[in-house]
PDB file of C-alpha atoms in Angstrom:
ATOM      1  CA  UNK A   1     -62.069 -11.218  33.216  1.00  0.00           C
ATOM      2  CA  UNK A   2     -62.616 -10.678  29.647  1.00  0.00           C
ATOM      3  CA  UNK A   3     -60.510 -12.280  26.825  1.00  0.00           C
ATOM      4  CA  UNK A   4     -60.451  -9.042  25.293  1.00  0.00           C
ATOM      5  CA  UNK A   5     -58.853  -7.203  28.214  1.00  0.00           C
ATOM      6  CA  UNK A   6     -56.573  -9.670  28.664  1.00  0.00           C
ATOM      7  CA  UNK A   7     -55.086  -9.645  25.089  1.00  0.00           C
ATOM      8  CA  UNK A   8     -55.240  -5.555  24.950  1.00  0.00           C
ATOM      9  CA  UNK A   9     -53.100  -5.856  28.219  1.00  0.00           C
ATOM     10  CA  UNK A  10     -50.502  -8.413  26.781  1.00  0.00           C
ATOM     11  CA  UNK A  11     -50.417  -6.676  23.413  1.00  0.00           C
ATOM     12  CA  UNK A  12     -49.277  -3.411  25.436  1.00  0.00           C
ATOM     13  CA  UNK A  13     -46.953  -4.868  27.662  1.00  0.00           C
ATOM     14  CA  UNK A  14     -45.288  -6.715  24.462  1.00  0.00           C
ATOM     15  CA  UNK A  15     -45.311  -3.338  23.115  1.00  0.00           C
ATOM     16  CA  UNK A  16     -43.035  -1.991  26.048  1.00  0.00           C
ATOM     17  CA  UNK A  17     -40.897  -5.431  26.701  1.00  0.00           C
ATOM     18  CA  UNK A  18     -40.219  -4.340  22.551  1.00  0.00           C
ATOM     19  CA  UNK A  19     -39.655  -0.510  22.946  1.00  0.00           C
ATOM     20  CA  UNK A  20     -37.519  -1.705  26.287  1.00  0.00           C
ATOM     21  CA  UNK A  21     -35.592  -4.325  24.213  1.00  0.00           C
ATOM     22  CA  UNK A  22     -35.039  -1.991  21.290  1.00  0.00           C
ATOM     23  CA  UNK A  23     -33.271   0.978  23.725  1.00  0.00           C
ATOM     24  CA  UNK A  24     -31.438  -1.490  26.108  1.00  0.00           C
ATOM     25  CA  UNK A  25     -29.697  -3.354  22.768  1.00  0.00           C
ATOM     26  CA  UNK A  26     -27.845  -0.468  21.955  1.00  0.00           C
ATOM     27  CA  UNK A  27     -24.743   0.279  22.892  1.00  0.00           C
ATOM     28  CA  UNK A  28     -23.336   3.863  23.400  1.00  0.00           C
ATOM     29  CA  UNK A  29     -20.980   4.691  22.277  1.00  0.00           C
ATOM     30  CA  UNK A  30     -19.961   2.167  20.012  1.00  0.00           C
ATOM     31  CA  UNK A  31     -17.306  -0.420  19.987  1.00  0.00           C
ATOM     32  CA  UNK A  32     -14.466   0.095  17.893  1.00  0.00           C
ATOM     33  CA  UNK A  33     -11.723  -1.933  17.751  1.00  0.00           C
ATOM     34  CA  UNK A  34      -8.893  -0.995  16.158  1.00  0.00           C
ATOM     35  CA  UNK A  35      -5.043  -1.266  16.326  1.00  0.00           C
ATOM     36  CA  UNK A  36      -3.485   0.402  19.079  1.00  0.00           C
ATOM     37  CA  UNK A  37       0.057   2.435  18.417  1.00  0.00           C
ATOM     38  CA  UNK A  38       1.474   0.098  21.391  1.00  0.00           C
ATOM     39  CA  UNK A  39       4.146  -2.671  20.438  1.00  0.00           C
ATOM     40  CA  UNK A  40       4.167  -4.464  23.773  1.00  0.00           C
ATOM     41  CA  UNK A  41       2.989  -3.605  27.271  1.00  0.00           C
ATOM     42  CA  UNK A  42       4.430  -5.069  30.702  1.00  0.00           C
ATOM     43  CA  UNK A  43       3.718  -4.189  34.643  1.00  0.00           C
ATOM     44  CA  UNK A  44       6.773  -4.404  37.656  1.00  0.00           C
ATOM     45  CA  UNK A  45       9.879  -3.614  35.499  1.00  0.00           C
ATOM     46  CA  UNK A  46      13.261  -4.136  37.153  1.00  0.00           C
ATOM     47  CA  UNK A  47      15.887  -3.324  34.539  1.00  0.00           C
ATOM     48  CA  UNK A  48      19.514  -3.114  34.047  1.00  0.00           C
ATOM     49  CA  UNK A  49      21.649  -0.251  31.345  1.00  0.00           C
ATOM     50  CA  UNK A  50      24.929  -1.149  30.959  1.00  0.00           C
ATOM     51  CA  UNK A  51      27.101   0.800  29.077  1.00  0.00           C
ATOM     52  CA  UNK A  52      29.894  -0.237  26.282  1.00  0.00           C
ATOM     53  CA  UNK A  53      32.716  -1.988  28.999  1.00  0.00           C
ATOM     54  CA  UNK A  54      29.770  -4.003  29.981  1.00  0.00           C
ATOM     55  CA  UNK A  55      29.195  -1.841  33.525  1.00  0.00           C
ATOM     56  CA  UNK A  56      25.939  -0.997  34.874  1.00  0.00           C
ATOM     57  CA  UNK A  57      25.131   2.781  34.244  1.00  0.00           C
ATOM     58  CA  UNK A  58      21.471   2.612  35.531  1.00  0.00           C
ATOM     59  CA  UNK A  59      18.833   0.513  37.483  1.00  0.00           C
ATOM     60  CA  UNK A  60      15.612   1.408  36.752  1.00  0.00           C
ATOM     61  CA  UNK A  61      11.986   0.186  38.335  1.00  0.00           C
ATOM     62  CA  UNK A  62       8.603   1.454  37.415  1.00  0.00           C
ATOM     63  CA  UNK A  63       5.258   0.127  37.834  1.00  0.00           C
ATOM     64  CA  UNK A  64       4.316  -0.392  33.732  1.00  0.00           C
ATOM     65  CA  UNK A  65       5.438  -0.224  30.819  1.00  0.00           C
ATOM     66  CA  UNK A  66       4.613   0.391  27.320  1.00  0.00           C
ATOM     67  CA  UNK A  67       6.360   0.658  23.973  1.00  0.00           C
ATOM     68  CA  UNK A  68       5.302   2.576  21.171  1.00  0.00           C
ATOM     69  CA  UNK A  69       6.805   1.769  18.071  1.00  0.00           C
ATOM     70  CA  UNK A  70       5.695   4.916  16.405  1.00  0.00           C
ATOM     71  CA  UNK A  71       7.389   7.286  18.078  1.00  0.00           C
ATOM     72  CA  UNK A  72       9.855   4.414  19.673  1.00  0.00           C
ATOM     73  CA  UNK A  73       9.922   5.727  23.253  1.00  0.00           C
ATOM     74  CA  UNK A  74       9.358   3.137  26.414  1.00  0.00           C
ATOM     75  CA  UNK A  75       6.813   5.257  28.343  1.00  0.00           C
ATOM     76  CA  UNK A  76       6.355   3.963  32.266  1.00  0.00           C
ATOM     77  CA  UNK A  77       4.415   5.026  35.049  1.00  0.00           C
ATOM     78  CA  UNK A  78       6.186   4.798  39.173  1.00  0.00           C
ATOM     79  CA  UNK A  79       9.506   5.478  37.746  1.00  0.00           C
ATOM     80  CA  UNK A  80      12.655   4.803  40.603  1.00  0.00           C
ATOM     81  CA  UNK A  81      16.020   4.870  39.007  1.00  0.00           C
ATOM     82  CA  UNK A  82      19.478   4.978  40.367  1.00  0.00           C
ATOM     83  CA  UNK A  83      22.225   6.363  37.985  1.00  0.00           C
ATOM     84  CA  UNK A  84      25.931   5.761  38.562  1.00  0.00           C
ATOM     85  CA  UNK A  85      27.323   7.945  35.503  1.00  0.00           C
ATOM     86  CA  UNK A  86      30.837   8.322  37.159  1.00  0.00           C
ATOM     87  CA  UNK A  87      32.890   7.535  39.620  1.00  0.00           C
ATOM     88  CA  UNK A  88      32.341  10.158  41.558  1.00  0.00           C
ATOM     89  CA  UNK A  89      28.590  10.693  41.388  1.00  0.00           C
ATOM     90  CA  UNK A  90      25.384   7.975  42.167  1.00  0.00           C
ATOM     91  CA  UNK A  91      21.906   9.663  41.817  1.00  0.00           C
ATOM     92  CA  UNK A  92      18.580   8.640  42.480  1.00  0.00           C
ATOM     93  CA  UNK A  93      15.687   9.510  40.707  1.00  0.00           C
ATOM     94  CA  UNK A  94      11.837   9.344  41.229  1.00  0.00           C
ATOM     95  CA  UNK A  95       8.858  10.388  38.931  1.00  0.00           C
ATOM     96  CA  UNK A  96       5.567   9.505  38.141  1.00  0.00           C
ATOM     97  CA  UNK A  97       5.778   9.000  34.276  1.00  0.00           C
ATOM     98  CA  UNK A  98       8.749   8.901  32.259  1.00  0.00           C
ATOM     99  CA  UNK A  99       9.574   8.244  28.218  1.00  0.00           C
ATOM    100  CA  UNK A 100      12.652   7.358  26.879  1.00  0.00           C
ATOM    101  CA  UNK A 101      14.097   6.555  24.123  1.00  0.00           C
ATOM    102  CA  UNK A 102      16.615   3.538  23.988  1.00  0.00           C
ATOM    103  CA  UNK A 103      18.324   4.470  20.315  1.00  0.00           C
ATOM    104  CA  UNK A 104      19.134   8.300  21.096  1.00  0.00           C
ATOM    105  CA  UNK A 105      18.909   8.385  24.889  1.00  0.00           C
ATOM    106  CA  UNK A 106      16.403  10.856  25.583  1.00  0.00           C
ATOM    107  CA  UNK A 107      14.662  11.395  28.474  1.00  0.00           C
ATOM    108  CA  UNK A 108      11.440  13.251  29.336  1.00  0.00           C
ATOM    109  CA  UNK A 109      10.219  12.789  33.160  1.00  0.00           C
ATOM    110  CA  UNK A 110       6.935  14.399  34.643  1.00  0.00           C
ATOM    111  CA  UNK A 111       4.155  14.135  36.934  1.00  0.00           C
ATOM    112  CA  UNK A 112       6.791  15.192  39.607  1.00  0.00           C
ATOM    113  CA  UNK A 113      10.211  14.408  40.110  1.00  0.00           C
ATOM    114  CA  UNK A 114      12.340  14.485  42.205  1.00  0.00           C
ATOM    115  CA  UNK A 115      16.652  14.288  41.679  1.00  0.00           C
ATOM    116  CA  UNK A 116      18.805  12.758  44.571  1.00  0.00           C
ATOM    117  CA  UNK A 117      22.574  13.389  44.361  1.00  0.00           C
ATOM    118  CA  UNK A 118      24.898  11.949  46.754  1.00  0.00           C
ATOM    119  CA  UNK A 119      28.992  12.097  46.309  1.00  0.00           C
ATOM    120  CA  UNK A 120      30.311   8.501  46.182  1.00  0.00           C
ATOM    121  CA  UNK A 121      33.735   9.828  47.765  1.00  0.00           C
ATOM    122  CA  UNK A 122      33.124  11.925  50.424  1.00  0.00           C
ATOM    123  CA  UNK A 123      30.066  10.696  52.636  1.00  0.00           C
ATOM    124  CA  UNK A 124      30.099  13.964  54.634  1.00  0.00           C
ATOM    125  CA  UNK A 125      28.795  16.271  52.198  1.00  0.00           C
ATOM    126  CA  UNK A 126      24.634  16.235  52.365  1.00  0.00           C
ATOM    127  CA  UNK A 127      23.179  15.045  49.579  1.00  0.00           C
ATOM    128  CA  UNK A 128      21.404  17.435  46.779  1.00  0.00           C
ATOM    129  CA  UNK A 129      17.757  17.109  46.688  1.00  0.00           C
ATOM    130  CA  UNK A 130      15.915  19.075  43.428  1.00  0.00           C
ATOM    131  CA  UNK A 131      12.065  18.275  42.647  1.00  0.00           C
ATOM    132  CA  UNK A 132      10.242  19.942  40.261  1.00  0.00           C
ATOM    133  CA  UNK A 133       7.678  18.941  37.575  1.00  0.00           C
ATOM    134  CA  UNK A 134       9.279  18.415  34.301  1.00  0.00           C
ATOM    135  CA  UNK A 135      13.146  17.073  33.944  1.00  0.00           C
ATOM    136  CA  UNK A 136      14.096  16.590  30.300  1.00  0.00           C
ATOM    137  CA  UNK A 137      18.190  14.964  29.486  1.00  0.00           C
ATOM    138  CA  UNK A 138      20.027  12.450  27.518  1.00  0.00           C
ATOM    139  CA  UNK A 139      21.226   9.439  29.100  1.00  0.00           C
ATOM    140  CA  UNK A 140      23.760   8.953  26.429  1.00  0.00           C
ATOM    141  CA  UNK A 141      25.192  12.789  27.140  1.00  0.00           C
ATOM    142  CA  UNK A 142      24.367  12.507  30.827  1.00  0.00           C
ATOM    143  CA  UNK A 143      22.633  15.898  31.052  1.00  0.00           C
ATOM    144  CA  UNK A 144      19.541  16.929  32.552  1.00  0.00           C
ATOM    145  CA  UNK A 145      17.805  20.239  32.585  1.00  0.00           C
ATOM    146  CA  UNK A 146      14.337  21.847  33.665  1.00  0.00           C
ATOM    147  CA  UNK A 147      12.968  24.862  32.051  1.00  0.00           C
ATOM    148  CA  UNK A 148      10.203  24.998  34.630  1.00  0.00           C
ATOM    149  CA  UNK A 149      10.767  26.124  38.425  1.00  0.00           C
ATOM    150  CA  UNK A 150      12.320  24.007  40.957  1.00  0.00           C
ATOM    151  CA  UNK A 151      13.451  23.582  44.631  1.00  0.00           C
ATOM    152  CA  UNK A 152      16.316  22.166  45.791  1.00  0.00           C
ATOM    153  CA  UNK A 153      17.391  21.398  49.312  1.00  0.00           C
ATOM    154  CA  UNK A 154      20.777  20.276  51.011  1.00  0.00           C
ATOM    155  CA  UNK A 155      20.656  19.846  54.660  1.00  0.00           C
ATOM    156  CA  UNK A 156      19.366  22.728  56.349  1.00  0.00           C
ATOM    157  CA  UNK A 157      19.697  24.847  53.255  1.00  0.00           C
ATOM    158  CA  UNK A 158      17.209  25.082  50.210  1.00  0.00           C
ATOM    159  CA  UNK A 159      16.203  27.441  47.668  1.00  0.00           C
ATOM    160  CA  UNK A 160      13.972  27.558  44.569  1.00  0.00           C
ATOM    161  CA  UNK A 161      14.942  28.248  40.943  1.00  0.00           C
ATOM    162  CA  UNK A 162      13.472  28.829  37.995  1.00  0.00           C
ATOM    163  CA  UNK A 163      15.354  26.391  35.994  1.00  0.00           C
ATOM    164  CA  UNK A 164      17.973  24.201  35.930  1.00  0.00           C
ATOM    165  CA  UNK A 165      20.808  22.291  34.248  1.00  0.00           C
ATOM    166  CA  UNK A 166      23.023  19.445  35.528  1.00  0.00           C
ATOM    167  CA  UNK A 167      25.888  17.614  34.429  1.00  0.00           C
ATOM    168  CA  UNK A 168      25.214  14.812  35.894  1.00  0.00           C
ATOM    169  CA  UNK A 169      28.684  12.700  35.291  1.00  0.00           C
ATOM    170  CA  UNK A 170      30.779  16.009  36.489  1.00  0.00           C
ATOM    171  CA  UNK A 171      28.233  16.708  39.741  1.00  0.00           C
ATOM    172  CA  UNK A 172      27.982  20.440  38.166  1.00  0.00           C
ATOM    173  CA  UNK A 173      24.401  22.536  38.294  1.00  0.00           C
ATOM    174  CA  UNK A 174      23.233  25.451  36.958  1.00  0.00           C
ATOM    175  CA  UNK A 175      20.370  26.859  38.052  1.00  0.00           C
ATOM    176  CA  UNK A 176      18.230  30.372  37.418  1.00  0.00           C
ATOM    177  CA  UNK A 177      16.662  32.956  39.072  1.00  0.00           C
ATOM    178  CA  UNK A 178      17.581  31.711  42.345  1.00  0.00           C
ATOM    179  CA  UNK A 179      15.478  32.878  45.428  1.00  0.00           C
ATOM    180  CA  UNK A 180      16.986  32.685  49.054  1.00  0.00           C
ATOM    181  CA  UNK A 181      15.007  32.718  52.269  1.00  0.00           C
ATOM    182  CA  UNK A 182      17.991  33.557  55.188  1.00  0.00           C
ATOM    183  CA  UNK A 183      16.859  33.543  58.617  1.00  0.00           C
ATOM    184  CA  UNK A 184      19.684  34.222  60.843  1.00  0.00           C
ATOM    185  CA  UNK A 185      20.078  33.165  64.310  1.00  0.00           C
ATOM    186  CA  UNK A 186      18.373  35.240  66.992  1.00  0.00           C
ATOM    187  CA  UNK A 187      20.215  37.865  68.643  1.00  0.00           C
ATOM    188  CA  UNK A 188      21.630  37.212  71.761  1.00  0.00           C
ATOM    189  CA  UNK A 189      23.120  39.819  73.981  1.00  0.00           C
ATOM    190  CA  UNK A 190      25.680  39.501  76.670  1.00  0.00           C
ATOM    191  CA  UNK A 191      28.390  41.412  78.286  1.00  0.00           C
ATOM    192  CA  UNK A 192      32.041  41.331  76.839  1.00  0.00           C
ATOM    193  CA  UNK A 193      33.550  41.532  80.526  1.00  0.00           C
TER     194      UNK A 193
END
């Protein structure tokens, strides 16, 4: 082969191994790093709210956690809580992402929630059941409410809402715009005598 064909050859496939080089080297988009608005971050939380005589008022377990010290709210992800407020009343209480903040006590939970109720003293009586989307409340006030529909179910009864408020140390709900499916029993005939 020629000498000239040969270096025509290498000089275009430097040319492309360059024009290759020069495309692959950059990086879309670019790289910024910059500080984030999150204090501290941690994954598998078990924790434990006790209130002023030093007695647990809630357990709560979610998958992660982060803190942001702007806005100084704890927001979590797989969100399990059980809430003894009273006495009277435990509750149990499932979301996918929750924030709350640990000065003032509010509460925001979304992504789906759902609100178990079940009376401490008297094992008998079903327990409550209301799921919704969004469930806002004060931990500190113990009151919960939802502005957006719901559906709550006790036993073989259930009904949906379109919102809802709860005392949640007194066992007391609210709710509005109620809708009721009744199906009755079938009709059965038979002869007095």
């Amino acid at each position: 082969m020629n000498t000239r064909v040969l270096i025509i050859l290498a000089l275009i496939i430097a040319a492309l191994a360059g024009w290759f080089f020069t495309k692959q080297g950059d990086i879309e988009p670019p790289v910024s790093i910059a500080p984030t608005d999150v204090d501290y971050e941690a994954t598998d939380i078990q924790a434990v709210q006790t209130n002023e005589q030093g007695e647990t008022e809630y357990e709560l377990n979610a998958e992660s956690l982060t803190h942001n010290p702007v806005t100084n709210q704890d927001e979590m992800s797989g969100v399990t809580m059980n809430w003894e407020p009273s006495d009277e009343q435990r509750y149990r209480i499932q979301a996918g992402t929750a924030t709350i903040n640990q000065q003032t006590g509010e509460l925001q939970l979304s992504g789906g929630f759902t609100l178990i109720s079940e009376d401490k003293a008297d094992s008998n009586i079903a327990p409550i059941q209301v799921s919704g989307q969004i469930l806002k409340g004060n931990t500190k006030s113990r009151q919960v409410y939802s502005d957006k529909p719901v559906k709550v179910v006790q036993g073989m009864n259930s009904f949906d809402a379109s919102s809802m408020k709860a005392n949640l140390e007194t066992g007391e709900y609210e709710f509005g715009q109620v809708a009721v499916s009744f199906m009755p029993p079938e009709r059965q005939d038979q002869a007095l005598f």
